[in-house]
Coordinates of C-alpha atoms in Angstrom, one line a residue:
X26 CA -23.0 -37.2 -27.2
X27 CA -25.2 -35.6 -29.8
X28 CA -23.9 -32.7 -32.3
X29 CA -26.6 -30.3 -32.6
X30 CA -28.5 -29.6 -35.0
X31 CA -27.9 -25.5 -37.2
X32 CA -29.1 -22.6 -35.6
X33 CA -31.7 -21.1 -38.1
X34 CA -31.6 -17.8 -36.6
X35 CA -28.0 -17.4 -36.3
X36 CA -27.2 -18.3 -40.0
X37 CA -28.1 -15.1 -41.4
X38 CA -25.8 -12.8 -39.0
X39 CA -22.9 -15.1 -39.3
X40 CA -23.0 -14.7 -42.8
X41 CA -23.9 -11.0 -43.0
X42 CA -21.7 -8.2 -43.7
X43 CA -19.7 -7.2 -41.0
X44 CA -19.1 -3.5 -39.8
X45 CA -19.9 -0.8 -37.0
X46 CA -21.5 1.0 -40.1
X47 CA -24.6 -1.5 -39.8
X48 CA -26.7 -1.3 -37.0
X49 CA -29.0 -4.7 -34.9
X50 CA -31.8 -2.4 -33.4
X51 CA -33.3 -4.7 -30.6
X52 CA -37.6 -3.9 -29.3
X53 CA -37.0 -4.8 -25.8
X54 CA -40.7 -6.1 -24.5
X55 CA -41.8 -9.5 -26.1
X56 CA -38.1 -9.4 -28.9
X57 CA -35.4 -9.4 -26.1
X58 CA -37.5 -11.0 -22.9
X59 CA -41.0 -12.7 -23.0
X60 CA -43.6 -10.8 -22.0
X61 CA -43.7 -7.0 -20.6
X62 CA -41.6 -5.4 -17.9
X63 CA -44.5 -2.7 -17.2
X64 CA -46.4 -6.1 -16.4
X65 CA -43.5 -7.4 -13.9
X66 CA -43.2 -4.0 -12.3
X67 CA -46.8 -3.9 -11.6
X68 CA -47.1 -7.0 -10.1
X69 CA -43.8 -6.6 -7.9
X70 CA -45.7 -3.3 -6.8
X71 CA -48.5 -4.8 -6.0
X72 CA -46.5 -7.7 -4.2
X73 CA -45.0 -4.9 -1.6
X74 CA -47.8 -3.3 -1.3
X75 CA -46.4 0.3 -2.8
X76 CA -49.9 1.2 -4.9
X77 CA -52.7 3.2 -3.1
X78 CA -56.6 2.0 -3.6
X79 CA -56.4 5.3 -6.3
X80 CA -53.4 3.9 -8.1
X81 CA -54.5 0.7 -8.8
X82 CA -58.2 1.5 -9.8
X83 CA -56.5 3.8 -12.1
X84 CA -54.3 1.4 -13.7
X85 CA -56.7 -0.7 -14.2
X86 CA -58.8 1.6 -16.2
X87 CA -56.6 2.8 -18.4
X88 CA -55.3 -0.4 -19.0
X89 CA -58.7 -1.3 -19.9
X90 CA -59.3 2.2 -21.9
X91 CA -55.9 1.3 -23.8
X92 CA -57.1 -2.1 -24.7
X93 CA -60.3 -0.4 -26.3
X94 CA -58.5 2.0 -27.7
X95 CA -59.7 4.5 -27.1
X96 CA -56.1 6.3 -25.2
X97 CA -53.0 5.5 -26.7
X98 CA -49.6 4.7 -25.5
X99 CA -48.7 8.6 -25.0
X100 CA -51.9 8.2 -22.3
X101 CA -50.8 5.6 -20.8
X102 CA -47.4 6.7 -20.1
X103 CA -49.1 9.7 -18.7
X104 CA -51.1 8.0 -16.6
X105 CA -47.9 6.3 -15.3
X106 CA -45.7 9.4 -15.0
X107 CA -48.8 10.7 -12.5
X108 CA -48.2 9.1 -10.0
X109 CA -44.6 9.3 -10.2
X110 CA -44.2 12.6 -9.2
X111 CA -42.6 13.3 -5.9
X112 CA -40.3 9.7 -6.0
X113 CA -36.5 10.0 -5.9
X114 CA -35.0 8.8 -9.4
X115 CA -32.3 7.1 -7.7
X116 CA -35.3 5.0 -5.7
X117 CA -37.0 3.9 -9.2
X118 CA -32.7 3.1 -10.2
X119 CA -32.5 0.3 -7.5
X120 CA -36.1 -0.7 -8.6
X121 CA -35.8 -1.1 -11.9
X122 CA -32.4 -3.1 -10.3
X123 CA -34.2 -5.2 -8.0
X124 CA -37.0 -6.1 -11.0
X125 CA -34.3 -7.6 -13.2
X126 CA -32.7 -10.1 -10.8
X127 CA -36.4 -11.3 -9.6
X128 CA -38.7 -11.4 -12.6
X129 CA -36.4 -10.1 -15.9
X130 CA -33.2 -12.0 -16.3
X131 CA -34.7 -15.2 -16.2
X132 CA -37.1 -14.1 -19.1
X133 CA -34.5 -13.1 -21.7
X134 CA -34.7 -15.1 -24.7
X135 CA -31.4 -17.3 -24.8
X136 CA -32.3 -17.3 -28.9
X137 CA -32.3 -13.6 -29.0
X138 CA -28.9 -13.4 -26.3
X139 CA -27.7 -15.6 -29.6
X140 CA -28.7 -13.4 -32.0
X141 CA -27.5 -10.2 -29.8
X142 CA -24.1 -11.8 -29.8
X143 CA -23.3 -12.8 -33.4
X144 CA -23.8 -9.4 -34.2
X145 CA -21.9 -8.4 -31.6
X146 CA -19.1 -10.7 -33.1
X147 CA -19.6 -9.2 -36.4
X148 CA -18.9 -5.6 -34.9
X149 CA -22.5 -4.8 -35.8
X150 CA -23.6 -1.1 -33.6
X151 CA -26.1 -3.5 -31.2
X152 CA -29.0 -0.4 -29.6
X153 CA -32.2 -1.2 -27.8
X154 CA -34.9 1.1 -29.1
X155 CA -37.9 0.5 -26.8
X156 CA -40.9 2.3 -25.6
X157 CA -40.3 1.1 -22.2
X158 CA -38.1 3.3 -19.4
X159 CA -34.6 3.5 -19.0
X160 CA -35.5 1.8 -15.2
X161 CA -36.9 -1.6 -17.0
X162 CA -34.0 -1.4 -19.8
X163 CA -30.7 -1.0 -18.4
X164 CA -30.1 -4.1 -16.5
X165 CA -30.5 -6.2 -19.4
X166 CA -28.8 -4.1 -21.5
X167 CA -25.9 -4.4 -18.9
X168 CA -25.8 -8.4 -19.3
X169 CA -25.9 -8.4 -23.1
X170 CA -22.8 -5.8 -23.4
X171 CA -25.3 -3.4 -25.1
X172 CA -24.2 0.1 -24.6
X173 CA -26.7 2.4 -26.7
X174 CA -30.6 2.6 -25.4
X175 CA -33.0 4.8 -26.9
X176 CA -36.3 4.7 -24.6
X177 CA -39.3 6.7 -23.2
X178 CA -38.5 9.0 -20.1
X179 CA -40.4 10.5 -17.3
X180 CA -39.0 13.9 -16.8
X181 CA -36.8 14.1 -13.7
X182 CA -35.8 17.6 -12.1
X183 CA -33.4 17.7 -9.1
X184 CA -33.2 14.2 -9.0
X185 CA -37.1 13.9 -8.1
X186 CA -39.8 12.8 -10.8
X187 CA -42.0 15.8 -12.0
X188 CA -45.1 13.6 -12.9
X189 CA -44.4 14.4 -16.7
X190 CA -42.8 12.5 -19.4
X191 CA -40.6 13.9 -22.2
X192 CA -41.9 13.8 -25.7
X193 CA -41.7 12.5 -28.5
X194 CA -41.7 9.3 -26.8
X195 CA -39.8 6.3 -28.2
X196 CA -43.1 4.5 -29.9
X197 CA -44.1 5.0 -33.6
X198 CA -42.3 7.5 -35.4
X199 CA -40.9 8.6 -32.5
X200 CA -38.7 5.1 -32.8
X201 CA -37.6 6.3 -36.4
X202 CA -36.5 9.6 -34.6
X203 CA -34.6 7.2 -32.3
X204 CA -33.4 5.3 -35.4
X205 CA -32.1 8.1 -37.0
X206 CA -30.9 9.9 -34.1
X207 CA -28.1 6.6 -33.7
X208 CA -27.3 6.9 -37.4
X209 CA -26.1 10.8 -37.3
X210 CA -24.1 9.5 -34.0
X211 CA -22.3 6.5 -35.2
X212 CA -22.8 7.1 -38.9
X213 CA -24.9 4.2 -39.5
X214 CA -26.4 2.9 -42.7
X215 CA -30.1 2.1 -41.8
X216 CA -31.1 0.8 -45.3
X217 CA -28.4 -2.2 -44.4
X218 CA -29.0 -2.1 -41.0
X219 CA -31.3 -4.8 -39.1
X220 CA -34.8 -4.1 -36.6
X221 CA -36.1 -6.7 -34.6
X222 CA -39.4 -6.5 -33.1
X223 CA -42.5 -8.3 -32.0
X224 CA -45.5 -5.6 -32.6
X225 CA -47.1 -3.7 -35.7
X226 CA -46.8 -1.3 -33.5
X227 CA -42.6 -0.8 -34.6
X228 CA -44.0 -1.0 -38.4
X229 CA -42.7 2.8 -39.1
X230 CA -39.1 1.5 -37.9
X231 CA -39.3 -2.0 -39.6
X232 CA -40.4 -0.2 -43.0
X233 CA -37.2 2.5 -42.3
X234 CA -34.8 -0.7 -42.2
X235 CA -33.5 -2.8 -44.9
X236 CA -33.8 -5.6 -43.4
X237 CA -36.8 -5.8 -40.8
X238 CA -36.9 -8.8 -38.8
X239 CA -40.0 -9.7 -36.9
X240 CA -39.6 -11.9 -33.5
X241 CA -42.1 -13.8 -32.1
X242 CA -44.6 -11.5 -34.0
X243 CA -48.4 -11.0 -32.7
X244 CA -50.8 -12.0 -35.0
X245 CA -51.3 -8.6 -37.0
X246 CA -46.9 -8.1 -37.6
X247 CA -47.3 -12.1 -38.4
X248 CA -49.8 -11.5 -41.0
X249 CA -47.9 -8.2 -42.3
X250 CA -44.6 -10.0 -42.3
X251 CA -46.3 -13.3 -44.5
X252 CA -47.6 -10.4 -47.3
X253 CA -44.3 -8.4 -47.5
X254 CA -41.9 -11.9 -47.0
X255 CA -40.2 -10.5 -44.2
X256 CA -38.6 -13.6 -42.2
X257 CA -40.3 -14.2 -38.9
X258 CA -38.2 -15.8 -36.3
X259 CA -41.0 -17.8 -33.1
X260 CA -39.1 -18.7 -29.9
X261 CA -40.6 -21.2 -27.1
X262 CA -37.9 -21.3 -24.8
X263 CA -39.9 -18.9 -22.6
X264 CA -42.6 -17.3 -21.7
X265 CA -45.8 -19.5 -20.4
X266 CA -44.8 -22.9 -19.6
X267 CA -47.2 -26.0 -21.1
X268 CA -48.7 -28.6 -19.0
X269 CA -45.6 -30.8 -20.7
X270 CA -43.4 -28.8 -19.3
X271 CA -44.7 -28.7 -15.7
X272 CA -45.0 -32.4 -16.3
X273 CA -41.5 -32.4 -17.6
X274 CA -40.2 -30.9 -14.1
X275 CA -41.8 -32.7 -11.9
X276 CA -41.5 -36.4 -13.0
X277 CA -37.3 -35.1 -13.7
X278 CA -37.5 -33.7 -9.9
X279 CA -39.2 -37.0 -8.4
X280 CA -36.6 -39.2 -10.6
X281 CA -34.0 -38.2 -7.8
X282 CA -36.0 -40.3 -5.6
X283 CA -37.0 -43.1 -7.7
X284 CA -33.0 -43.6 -8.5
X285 CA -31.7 -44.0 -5.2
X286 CA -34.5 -46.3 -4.6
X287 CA -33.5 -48.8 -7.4
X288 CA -29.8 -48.6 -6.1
X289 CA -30.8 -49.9 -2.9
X290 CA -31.7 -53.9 -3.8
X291 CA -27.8 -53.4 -5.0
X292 CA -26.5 -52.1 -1.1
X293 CA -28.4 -54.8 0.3
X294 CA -27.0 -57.5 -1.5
X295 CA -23.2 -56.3 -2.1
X296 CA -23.5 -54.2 1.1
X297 CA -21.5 -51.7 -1.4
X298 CA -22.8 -48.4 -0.5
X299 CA -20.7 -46.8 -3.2
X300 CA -21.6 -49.5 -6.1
X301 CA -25.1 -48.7 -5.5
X302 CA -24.8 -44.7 -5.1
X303 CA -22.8 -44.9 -9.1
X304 CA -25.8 -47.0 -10.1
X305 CA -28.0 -44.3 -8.8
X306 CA -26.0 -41.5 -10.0
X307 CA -25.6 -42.8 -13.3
X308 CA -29.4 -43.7 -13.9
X309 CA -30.3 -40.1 -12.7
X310 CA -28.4 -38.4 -14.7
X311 CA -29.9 -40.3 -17.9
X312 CA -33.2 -40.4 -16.6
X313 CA -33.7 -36.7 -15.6
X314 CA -31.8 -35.4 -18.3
X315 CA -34.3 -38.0 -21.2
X316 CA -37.6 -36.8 -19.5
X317 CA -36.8 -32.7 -19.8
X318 CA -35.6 -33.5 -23.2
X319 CA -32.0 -32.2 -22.2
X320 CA -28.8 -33.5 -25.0
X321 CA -25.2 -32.8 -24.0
X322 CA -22.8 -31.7 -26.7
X323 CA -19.5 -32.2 -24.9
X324 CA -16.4 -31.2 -26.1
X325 CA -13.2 -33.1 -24.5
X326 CA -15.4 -35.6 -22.6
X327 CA -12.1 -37.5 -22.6
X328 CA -10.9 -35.2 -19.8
X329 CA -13.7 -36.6 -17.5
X330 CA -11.6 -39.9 -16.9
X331 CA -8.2 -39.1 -17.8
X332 CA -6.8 -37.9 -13.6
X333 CA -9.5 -39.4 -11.4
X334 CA -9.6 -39.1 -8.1
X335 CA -9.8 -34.7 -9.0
X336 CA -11.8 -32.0 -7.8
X337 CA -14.2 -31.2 -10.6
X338 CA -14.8 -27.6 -10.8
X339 CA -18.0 -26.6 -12.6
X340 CA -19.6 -22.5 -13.3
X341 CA -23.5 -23.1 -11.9
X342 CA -26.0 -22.0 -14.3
X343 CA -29.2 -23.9 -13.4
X344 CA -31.2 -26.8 -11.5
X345 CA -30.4 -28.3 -14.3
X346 CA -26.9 -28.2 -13.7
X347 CA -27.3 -31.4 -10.6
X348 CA -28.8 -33.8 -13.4
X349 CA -25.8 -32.7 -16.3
X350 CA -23.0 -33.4 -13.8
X351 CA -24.4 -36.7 -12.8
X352 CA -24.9 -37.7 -16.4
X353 CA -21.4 -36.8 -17.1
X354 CA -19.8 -37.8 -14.0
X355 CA -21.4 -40.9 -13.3
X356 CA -19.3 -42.3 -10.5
X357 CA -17.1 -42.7 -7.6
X358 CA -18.3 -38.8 -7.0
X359 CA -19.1 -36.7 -3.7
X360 CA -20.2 -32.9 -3.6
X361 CA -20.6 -29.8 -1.7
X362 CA -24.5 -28.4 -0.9
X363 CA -24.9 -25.3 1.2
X364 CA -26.5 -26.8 5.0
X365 CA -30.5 -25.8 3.9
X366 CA -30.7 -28.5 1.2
X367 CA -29.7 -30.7 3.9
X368 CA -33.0 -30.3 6.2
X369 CA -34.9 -30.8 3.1
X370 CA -37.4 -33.8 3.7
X371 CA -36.0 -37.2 1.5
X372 CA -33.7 -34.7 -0.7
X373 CA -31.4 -33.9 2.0
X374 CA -30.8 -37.4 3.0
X375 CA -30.6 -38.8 -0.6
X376 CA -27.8 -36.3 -1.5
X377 CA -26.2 -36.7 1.8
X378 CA -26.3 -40.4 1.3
X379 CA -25.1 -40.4 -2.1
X380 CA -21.6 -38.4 -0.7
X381 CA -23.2 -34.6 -0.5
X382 CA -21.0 -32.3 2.5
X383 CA -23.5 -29.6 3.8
X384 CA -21.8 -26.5 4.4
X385 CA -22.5 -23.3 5.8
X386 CA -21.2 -20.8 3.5
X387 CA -21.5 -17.8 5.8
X388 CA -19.0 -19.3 8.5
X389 CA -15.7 -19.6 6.5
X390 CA -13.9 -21.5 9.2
X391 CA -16.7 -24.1 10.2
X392 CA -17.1 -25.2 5.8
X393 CA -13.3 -25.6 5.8
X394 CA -13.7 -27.5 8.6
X395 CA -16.9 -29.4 7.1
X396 CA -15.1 -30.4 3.9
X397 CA -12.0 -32.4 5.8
X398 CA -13.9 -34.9 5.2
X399 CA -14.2 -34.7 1.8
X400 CA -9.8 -35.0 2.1
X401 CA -9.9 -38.1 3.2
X402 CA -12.6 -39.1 0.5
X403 CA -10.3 -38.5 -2.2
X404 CA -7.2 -40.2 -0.8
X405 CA -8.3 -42.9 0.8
X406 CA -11.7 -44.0 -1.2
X407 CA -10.6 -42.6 -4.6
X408 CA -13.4 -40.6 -5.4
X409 CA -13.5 -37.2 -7.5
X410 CA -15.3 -33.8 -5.7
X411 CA -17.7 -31.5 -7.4
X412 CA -17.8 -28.2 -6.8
X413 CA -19.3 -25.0 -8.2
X414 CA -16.9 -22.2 -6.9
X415 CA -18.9 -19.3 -7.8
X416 CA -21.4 -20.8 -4.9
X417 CA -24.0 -20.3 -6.4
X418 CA -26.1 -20.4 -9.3
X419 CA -26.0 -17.4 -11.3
X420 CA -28.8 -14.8 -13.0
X421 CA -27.4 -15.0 -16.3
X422 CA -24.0 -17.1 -18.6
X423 CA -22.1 -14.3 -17.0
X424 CA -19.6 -15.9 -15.0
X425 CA -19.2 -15.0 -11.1
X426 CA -16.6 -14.0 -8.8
X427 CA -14.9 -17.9 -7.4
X428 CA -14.4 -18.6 -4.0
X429 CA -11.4 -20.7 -2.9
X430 CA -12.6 -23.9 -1.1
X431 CA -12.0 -26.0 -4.0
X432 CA -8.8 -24.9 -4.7
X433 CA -7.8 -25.4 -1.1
X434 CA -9.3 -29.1 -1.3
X435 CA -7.3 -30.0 -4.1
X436 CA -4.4 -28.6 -2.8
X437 CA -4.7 -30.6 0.2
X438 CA -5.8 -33.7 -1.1
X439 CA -3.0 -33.6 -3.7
X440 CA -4.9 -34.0 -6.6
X441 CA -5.4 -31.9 -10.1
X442 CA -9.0 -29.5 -10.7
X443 CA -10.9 -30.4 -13.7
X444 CA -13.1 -27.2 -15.2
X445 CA -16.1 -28.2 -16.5
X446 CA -17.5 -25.2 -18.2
X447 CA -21.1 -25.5 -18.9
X448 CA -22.1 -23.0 -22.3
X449 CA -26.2 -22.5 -21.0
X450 CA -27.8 -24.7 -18.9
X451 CA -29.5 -21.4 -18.4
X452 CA -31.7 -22.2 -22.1
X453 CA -32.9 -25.2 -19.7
X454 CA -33.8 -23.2 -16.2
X455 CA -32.5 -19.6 -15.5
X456 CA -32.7 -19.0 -11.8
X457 CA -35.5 -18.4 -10.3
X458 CA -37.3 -20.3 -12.9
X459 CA -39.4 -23.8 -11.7
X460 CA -39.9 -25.0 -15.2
X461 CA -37.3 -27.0 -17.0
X462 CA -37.8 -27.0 -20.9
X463 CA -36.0 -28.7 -23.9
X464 CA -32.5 -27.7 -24.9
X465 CA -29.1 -29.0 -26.4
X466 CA -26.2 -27.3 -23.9
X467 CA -22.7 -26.8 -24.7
X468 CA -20.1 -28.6 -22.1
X469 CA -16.7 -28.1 -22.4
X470 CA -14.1 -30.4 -20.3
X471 CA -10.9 -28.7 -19.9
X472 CA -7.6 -30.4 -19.2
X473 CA -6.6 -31.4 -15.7
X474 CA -4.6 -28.4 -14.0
X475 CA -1.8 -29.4 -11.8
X476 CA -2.1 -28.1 -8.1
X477 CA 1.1 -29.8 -7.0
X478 CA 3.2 -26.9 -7.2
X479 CA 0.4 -24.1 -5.8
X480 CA 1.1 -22.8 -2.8
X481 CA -1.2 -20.6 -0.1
X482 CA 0.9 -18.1 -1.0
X483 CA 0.1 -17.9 -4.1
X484 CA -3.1 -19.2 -4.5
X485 CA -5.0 -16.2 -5.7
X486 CA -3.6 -16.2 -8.8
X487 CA -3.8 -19.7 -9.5
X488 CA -7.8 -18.8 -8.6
X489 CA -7.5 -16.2 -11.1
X490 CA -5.7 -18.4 -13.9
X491 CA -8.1 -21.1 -13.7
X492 CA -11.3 -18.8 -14.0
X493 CA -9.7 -17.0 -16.9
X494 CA -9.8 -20.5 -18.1
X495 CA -13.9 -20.5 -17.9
X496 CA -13.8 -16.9 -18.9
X497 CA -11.8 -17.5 -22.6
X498 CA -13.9 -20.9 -23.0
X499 CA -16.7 -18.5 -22.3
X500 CA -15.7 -16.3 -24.8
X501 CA -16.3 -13.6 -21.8
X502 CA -13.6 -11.1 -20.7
X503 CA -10.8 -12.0 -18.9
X504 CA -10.0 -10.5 -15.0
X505 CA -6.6 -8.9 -15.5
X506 CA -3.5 -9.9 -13.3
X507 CA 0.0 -11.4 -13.8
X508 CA -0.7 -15.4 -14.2
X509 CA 0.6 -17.5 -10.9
X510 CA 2.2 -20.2 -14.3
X511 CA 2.6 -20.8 -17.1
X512 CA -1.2 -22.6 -18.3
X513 CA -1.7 -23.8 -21.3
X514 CA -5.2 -22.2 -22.5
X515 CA -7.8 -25.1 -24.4
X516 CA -9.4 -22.7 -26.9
X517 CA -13.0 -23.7 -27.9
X518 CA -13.9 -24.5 -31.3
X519 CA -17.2 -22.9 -32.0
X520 CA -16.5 -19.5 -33.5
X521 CA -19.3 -18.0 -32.2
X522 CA -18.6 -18.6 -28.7
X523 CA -14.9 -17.4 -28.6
X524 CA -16.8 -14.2 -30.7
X525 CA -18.7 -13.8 -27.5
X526 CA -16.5 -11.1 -25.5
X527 CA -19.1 -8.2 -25.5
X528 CA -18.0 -4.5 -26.3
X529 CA -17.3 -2.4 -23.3
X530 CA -20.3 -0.8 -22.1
X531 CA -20.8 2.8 -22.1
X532 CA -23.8 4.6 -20.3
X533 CA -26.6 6.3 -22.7
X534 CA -25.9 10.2 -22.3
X535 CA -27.4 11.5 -19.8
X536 CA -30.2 14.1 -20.3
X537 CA -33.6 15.2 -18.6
X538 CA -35.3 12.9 -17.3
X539 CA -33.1 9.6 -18.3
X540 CA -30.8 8.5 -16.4
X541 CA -27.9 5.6 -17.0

């Protein structure tokens, strides 16, 4: 497997000096995610039908007016905060909630989560200083462990929008004021301290830092940054997708169908069903994985063969994720796919062909029943199980809460769990994202756990143990509990990912018209 290559934009914070006295200011819009929230929200409005005829004619023009210049951003908040009045805060909350798992999470820069994290590892005061709202901010800010947001506010009284916003706004100087405001809390050294940002309109806060750091800059920061030699940092890894990537998708997608087909001249004249599903697994796997322009870095790849038959246990990221495990896998392998991918057309009846048990993950008792068997599969044909027990793929790295039907298979079929924790297959396809793109992703294969000794009684913890396992590989905090055993932890190697463990979050203090 390939080693990859440096990290350009990671070499200057893991070298920098480290501290709480120096401050990583983050621009939210176009620095942490591609593109604009304001732009989401308005489009997730518009998609449940909550703007009046007045509302969007409205929008529109001072969208238009704002583009002309001729109102600036102080308008158009107040254009915004209009025809807010009247609406519950705690409404716009669950909003704001609802926008990030459908249309924000899966736009956060995986370079900028990077660069959020060294300095996180550094002990570096992390702060997102953003002219957007608290309702478009804190979800994010929540997934990266950052715990200090200075932002723009609509005045709330009572718990019910006013129609007015609070002033100064954060944009401008008014994100100095925010600056500076964070350096009189925490005692902060701004002249050392770090701003990243994708607009001239953040020059006033990029000239107040020592070390201003333009991110994917628009053309007039670009050209600012080129006169003053201010290092600009250009990400691809979202935002629009090109044709190659569409192209990318689809021909990776279709490959699913093209290997089974070149597996079947092998059924029909071994009659080996399972010699010509490996040949079709394998050739996936390196196929899909060659066209998206995917590499594996694995770590321990030795742990892959060393106690086959097993029940390979893997955190699910991404799409992406089917076309990793086959390329890593290879053979002799069967899996677990909730019961709707089974009335897919051709899809459903390649994966249930290729050993693929369709459950149905609301009815406990009928998937425990659906996956006997997968028992027998392991004892009598040999072959290794892959499951993902969080069950399903998840919005960010963050790991999810594991459910226990592949502990329970292993337990019954007598055989040892394999973790295969996979670093960010997300950099490849966060969910709810069609487009696969380009990426090198971090796999680390853990050492076989022993089940032989696990009982029902005592199962949760073992459950526990072995997703602390994903968690420290992770670098992510571990769920607290006595351990069911003594297990042997496999510590990563790459610094920055054991530096990962983010700082416990605190709310931003609560004042008119923001909420947490």
């Amino acid at each position: 497997m390939r080693v990859p290559r440096p990290q350009p934009h990671l070499e200057e914070v893991l070298a920098s000096e480290p501290g709480p006295h120096i401050a990583a200011l983050f621009d939210f819009d176009g620095t942490i995610i591609a593109g604009y929230s304001a732009t989401a929200m308005l489009r997730e409005k518009f998609q449940r039908r909550e703007m009046s005829v007045e509302e969007i004619a409205e929008t529109a023009n001072v969208i238009a007016q704002h583009s002309l210049g001729n109102i600036g951003f102080s308008g158009v908040m107040s254009a915004a905060a209009k025809f807010m009045k009247g609406v519950d805060e705690d409404s716009f909350v669950e909003f704001g909630e609802e926008l990030y798992k459908k249309h924000i999470a899966r736009k956060i820069y995986p370079e900028t989560r990077a660069i959020i994290e060294a300095h996180q590892a550094k002990g570096h005061r992390v702060a997102i200083v953003s002219s957007a709202t608290i309702y478009q901010i804190a979800p994010t800010a929540r997934d990266l462990g950052i715990a200090d947001i200075k932002c723009s506010s609509y005045e709330v009284e009572d718990g019910v929008f006013t129609g007015e916003i609070i002033r100064p706004l954060c944009f401008g100087e008014g994100k100095v004021l925010a600056a500076e405001e964070l350096a009189a809390e925490y005692g902060l050294d701004l002249d050392r301290s770090y701003f990243y940002s994708d607009s001239d309109d953040d020059i006033e806060l990029l000239e107040r830092v020592g070390k201003p750091r333009p991110l994917n800059p628009n053309l007039k920061l670009k050209a600012i940054a080129e006169e003053r030699g201010w290092p600009v940092q250009r990400f691809a890894s979202r935002g629009t997708p090109s044709w190659v990537d569409y192209t990318r998708t689809l021909y990776a997608t279709g490959s699913l169908v093209g290997a089974f087909a070149a597996g079947l001249p092998i059924w029909a004249l071994t009659r080996s069903q399972r010699e010509a599903a490996n040949f079709s697994i394998g050739l996936f796997g390196d196929f899909a994985t060659a066209i998206t322009g995917v590499e594996l870095d694995v770590e321990d790849e030795k742990h892959l063969w060393s106690a086959r038959p097993c029940v390979f246990i893997f955190n699910h990221q991404s799409k992406a994720d089917v076309m990793i495990l086959a390329k890593l896998i290879r053979r002799d392998m069967g899996g677990v796919g909730k019961k709707e991918i089974k009335d897919i057309p051709i899809l459903g009846k390649l994966m249930e062909w290729g050993g693929t048990v369709f459950v149905d993950r609301a009815d406990g008792k009928s998937a425990i029943k659906a996956m006997e068997p997968l028992v027998d599969a392991i004892r009598i044909e040999g072959k290794s199980i892959c499951i993902a027990p969080e069950g399903t793929r998840t919005l960010t790295p963050k790991l999810g809460a594991f459910k226990k039907g592949a502990f329970h298979l292993a337990m019954q079929a007598g055989v040892p769990i394999v973790p295969i924790v996979i670093h960010n297959a997300t950099d490849v396809a966060p969910k709810n994202e069609f487009v696969m793109r380009p990426a090198t992703v971090r796999v680390t294969v853990l050492p076989p756990v022993d089940t032989s000794k696990w009982s029902v009684k005592t199962l949760n913890a073992h459950v526990r143990d072995v997703r602390n396992l994903f968690l420290r590989t992770l670098g992510q905090e571990e769920e607290e509990g006595e351990a069911a055993e003594a297990t042997p932890p496999k510590k990563t190697a790459r610094k920055v990912a054991a530096a990962k463990k983010a700082a416990p979050g605190k709310k931003p203090s609560p004042r008119k018209g923001r909420t947490a």
